[in-house]
Short mmCIF file of C-alpha atoms and ligand atoms in Angstrom, two decimals:
data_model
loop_
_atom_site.label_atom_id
_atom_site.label_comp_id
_atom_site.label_asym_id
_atom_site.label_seq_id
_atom_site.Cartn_x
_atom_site.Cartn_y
_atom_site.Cartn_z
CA UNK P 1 -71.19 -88.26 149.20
CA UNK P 2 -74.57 -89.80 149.43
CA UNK P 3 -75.49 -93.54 150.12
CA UNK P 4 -74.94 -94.99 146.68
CA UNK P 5 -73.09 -98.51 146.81
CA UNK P 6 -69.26 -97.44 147.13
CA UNK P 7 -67.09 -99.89 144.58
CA UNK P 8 -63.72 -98.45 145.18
CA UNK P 9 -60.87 -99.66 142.93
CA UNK P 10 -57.41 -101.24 144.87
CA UNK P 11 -54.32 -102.53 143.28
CA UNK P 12 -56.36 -104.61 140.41
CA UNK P 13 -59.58 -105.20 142.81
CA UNK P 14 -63.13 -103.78 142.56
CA UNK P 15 -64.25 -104.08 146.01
CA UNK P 16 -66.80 -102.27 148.54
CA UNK P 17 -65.22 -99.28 150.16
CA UNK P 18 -65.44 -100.69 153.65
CA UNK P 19 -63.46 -103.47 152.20
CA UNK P 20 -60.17 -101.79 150.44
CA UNK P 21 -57.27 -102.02 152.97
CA UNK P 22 -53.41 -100.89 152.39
CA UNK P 23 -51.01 -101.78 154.48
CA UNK P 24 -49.82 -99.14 157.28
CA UNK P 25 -46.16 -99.06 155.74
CA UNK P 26 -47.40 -97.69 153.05
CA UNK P 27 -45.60 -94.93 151.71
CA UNK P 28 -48.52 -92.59 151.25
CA UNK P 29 -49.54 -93.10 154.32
CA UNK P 30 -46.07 -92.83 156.13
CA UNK P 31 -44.93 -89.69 154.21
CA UNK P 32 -47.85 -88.71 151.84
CA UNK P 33 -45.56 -90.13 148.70
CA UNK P 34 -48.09 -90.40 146.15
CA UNK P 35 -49.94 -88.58 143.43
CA UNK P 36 -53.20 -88.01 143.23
CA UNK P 37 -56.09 -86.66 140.63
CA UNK P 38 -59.52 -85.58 140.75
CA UNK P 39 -61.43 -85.68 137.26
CA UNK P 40 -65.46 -84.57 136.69
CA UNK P 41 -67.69 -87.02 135.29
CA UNK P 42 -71.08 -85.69 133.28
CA UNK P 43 -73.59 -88.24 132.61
CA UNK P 44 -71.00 -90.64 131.43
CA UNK P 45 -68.45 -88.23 129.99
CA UNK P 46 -65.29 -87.21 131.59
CA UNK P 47 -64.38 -83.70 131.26
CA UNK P 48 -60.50 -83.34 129.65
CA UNK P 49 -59.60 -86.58 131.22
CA UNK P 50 -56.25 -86.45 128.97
CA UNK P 51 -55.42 -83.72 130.45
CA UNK P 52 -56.22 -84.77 133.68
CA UNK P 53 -53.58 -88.07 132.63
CA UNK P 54 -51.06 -85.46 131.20
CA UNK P 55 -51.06 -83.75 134.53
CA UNK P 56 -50.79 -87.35 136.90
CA UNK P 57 -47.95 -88.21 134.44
CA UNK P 58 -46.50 -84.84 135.25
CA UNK P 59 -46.49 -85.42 139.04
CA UNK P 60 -45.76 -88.84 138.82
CA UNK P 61 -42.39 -87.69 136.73
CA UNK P 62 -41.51 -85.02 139.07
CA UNK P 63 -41.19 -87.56 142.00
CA UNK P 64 -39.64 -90.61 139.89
CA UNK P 65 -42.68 -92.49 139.99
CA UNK P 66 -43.45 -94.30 137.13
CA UNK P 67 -46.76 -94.33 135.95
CA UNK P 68 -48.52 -97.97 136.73
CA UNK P 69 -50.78 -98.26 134.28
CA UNK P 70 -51.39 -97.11 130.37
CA UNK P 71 -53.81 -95.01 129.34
CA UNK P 72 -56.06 -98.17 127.98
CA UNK P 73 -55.89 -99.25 131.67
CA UNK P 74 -56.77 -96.02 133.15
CA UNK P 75 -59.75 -95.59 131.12
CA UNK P 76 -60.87 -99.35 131.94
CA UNK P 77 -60.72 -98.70 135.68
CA UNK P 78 -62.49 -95.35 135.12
CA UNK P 79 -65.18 -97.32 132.80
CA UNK P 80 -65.68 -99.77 135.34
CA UNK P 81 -66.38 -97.64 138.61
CA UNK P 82 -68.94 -95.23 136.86
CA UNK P 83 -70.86 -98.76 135.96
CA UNK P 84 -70.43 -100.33 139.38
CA UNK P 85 -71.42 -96.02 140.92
CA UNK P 86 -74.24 -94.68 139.14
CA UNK P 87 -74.96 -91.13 139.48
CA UNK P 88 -75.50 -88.05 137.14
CA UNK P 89 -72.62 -85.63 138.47
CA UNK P 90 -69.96 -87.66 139.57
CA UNK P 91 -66.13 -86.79 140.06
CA UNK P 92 -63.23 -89.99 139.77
CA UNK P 93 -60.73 -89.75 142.25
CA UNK P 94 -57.48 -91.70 141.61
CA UNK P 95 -54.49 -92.36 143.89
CA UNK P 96 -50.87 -94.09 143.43
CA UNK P 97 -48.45 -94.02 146.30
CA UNK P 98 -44.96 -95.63 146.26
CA UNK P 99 -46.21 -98.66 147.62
CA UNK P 100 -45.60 -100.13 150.66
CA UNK P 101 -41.59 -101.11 152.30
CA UNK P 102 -40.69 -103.46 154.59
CA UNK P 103 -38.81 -100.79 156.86
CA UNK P 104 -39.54 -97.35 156.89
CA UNK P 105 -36.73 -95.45 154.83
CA UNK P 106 -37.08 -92.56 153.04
CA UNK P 107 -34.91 -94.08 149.98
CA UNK P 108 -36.55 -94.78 146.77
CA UNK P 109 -36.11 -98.79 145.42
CA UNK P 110 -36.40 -99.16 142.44
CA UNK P 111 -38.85 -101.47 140.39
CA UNK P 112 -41.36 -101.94 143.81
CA UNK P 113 -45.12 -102.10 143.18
CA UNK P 114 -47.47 -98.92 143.62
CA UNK P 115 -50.48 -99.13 145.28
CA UNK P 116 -53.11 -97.56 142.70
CA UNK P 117 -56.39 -96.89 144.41
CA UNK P 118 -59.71 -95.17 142.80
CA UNK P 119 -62.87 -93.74 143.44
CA UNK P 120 -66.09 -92.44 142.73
CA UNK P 121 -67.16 -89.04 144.66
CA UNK P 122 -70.68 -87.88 143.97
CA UNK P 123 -70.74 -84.25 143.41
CA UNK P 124 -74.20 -82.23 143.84
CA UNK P 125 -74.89 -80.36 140.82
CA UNK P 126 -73.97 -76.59 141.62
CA UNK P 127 -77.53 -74.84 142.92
CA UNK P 128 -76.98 -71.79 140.23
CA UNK P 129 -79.14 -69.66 142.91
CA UNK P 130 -76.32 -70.72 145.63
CA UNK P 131 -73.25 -70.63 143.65
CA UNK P 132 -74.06 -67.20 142.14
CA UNK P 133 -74.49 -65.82 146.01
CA UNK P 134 -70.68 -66.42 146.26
CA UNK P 135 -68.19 -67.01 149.04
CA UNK P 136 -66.30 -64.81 151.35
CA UNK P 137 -62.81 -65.37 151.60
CA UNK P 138 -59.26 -64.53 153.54
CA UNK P 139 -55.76 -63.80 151.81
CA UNK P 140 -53.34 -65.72 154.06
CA UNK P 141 -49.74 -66.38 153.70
CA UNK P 142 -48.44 -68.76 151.47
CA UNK P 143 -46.14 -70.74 153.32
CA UNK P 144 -45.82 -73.81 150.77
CA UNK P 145 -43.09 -75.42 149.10
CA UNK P 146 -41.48 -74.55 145.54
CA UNK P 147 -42.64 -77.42 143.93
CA UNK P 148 -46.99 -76.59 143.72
CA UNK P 149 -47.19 -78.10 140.21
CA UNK P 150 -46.97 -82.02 141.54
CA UNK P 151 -50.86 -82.41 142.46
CA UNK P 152 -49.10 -84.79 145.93
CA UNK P 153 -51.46 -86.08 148.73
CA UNK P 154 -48.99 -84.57 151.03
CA UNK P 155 -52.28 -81.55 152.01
CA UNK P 156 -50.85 -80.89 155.26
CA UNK P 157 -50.01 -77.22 153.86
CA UNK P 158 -53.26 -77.24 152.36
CA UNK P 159 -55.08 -78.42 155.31
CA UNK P 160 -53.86 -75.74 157.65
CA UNK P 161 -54.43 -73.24 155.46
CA UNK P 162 -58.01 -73.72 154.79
CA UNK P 163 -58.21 -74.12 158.81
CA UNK P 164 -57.25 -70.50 158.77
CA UNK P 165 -60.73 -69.55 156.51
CA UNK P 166 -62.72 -71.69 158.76
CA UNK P 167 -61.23 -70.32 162.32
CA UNK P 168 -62.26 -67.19 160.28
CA UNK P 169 -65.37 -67.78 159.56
CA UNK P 170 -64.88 -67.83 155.92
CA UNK P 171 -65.22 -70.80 152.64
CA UNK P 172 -61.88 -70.31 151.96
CA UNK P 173 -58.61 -68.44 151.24
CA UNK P 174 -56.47 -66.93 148.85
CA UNK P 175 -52.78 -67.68 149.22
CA UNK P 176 -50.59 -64.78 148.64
CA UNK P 177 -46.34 -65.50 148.73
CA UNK P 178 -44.04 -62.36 149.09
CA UNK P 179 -47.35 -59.62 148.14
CA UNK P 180 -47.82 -62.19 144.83
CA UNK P 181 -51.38 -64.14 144.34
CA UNK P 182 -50.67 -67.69 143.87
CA UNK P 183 -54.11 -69.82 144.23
CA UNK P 184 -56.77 -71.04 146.45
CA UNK P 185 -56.40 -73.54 148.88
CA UNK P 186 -57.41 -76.27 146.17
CA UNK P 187 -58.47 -74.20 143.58
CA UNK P 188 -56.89 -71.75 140.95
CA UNK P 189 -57.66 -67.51 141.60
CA UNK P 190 -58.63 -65.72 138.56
CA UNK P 191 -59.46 -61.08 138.51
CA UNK P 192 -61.61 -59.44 136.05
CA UNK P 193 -60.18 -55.77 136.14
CA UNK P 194 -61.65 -53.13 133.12
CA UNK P 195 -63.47 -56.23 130.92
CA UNK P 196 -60.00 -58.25 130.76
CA UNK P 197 -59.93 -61.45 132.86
CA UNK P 198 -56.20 -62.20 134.93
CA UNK P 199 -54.74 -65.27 136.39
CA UNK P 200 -51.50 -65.84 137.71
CA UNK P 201 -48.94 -67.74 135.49
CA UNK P 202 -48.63 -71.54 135.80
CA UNK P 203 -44.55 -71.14 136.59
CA UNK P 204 -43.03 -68.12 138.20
CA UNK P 205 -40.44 -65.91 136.76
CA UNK P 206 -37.92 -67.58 138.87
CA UNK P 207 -38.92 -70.97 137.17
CA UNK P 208 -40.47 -71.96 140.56
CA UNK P 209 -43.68 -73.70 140.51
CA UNK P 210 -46.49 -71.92 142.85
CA UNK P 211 -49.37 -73.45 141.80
CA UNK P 212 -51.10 -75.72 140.31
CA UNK P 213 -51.84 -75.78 137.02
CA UNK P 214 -55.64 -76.01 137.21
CA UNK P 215 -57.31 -78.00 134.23
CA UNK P 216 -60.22 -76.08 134.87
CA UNK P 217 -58.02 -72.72 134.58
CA UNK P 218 -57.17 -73.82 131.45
CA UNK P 219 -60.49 -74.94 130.34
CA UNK P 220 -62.11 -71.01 131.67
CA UNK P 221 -58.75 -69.47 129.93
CA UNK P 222 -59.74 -71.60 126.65
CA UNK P 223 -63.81 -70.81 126.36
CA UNK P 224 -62.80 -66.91 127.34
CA UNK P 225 -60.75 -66.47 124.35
CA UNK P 226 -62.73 -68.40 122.25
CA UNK P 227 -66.00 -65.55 123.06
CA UNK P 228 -63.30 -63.03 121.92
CA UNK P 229 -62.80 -62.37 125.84
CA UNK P 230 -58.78 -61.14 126.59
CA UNK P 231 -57.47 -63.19 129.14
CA UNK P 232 -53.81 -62.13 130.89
CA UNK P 233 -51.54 -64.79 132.38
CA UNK P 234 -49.33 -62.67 134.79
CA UNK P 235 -48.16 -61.78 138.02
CA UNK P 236 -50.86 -60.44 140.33
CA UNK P 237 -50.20 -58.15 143.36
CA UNK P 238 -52.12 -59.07 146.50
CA UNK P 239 -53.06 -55.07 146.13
CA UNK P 240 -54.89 -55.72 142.91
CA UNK P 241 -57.11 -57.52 144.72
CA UNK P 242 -58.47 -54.67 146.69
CA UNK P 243 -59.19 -53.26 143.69
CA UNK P 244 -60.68 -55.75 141.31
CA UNK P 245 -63.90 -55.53 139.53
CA UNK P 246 -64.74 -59.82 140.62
CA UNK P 247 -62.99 -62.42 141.92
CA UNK P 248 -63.27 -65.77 141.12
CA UNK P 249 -61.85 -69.40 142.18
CA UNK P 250 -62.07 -72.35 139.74
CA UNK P 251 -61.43 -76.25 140.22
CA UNK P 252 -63.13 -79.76 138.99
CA UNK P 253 -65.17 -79.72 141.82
CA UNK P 254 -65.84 -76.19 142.72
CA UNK P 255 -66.04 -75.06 138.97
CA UNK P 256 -66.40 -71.29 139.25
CA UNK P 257 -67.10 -69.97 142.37
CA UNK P 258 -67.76 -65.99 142.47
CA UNK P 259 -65.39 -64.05 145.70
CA UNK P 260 -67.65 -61.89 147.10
CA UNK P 261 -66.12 -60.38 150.36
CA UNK P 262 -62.46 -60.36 150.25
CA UNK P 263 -60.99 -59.92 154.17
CA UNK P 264 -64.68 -58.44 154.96
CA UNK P 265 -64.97 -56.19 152.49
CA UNK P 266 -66.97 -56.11 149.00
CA UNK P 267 -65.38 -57.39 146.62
CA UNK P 268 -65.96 -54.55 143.19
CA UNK P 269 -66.83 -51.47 142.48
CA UNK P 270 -69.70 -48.88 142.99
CA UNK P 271 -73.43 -50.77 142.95
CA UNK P 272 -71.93 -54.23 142.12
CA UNK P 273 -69.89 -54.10 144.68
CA UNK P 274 -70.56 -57.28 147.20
CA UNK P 275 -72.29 -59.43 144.32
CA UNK P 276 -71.38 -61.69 141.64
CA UNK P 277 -69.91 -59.95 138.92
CA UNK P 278 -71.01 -59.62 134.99
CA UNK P 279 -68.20 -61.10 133.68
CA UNK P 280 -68.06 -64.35 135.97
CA UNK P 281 -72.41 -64.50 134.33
CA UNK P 282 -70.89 -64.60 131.05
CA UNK P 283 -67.97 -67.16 131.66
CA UNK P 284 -70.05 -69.52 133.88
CA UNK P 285 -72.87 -69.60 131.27
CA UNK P 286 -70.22 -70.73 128.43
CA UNK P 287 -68.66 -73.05 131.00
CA UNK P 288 -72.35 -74.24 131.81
CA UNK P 289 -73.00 -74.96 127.83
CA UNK P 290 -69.40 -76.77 127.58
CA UNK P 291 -70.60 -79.08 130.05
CA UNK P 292 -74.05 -79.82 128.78
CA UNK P 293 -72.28 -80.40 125.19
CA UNK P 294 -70.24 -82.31 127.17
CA UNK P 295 -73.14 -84.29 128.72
CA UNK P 296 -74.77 -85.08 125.07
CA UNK P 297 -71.60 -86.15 123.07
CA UNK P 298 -68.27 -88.16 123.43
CA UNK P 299 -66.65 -84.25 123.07
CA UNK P 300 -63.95 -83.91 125.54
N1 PDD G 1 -57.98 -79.70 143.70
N2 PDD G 1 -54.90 -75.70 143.03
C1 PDD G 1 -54.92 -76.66 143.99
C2 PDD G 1 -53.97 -76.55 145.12
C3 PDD G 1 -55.84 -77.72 143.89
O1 PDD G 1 -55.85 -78.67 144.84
C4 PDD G 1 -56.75 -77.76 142.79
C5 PDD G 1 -57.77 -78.86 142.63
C6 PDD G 1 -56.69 -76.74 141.82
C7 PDD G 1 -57.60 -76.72 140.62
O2 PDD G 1 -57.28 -77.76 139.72
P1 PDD G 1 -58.40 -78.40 138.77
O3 PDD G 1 -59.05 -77.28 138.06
O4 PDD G 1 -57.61 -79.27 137.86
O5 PDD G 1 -59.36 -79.14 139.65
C8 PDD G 1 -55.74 -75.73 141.97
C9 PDD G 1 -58.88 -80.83 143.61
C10 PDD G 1 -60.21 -80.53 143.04
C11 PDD G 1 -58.92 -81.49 144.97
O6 PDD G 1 -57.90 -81.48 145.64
O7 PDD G 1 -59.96 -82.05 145.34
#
């Protein structure tokens, strides 16, 4: 974040950040029940911001919320902060919670107002010298709930698990659940092994949901096969990992982010080993041109 004026978005408001206040019974803040999204903003152009909707109105269905505003209203609140924020990269963050009780009670009423909060981050265009350096990360266990695919404020999970890469000494870590890859700590994990690129599936064979399905996963899976690149959605064994030719962890913010050292060791093969790999050139250089189409049209 840098010092740009900070118009945040609260219940129908537009107001300075310093200003937006929720009450302390509310329920996101009691129990972290609410729903949240995070969706890139180039120039002026939001990247798959459908999706991003589809996704909220996923989550928001999963914990019978119902979804506080149209689409029409969504995209005038977005509208409205990038004006009031100006910036070139930008991200929107948006929040509903289950509003706010008069006792606390973990019952759900019925017909009781959200509180809808949004807000403009402002991302730092990826340094292509520092992002192609890559990160070093852990594999640590996976210790989360059944129920990945609701994108909930309820981080706590996340939060210690990403303490474990940084007691570590590490950017982050790969979460690994009975010897299986699920994701990153906020991101989605993705292997390039013999020129084909692998990701884990969005819902595991036992119909459980260990992830989250990334709308930048999707968006890498989608401009891979479009350059004729084979892509596999399937099960990944924590051992495959050790034996990958690259590594790579995508979300809105992070985009693509090249694994370099994988529990201290090189991540690859023979003299790539330890660097970013060929593969993750090729894919970030499409995802790269997506985004500066992106930047020049209306194209989503
Ligand atoms: N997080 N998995 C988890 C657990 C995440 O929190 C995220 C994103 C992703 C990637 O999703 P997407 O490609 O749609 O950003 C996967 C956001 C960026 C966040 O919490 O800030």
């Amino acid at each position: 974040m840098n010092n740009l004026p900070n118009i945040v978005y609260l219940n129908g408001s537009y107001l300075p950040v310093e200003e937006a206040q929720i009450s302390v019974m509310d329920r996101g803040f009691l129990f972290g029940d609410s729903v949240y999204e995070v969706v890139p903003v180039f120039g002026n152009n939001l990247l798959r911001v459908d999706e991003h909707l589809t996704r909220l109105q996923n989550s928001l269905n999963r914990v019978s919320m119902v979804n506080p505003l149209n689409s029409k209203e969504w995209a005038e609140i977005f509208s409205q902060l990038l004006n009031k924020n100006q910036g070139e990269d930008r991200a929107i963050y948006l929040q509903v919670s289950r509003g706010a009780y008069p006792v606390r009670d973990l019952s759900i009423k019925e017909n009781y107002p959200a509180t809808v909060f949004a807000m403009i981050l402002q991302v730092t265009p990826p340094d292509m010298e520092v992002v192609s350096a890559g990160i070093s990360v852990i594999t640590v266990d996976d210790f989360r709930w059944h129920a990945c695919d609701i994108k909930s404020t309820s981080l706590i999970a996340n939060v210690m698990l990403k303490q474990q890469a940084r007691v570590a000494n590490v950017e982050d870590a790969i979460l690994i659940r009975k010897g299986m890859v699920t994701e990153g700590t906020a991101s989605n994990v993705f292997l390039v092994k013999d020129g084909i690129i692998l990701t884990p599936p969005t819902v595991h064979a036992t119909g459980n949901q260990l992830l989250l399905p990334g709308i930048t996963r999707d968006l890498v899976i989608e401009i891979a096969e479009k350059n004729t690149i084979v892509v596999q959605q399937r099960e990944i064994k924590e051992t495959e990992l050790y034996s990958a030719d690259e590594i790579w962890m995508t979300s809105s913010t992070r985009e693509i982010a090249p694994v370099i050292r994988l529990n201290g060791e090189a991540v690859g093969v023979g003299m790539d080993a330890g660097v970013a790999g060929e593969m993750w050139k090729r894919v970030m250089d499409l995802y790269q041109q997506h985004k500066l189409l992106l930047r020049s049209s209306n194209e989503q």
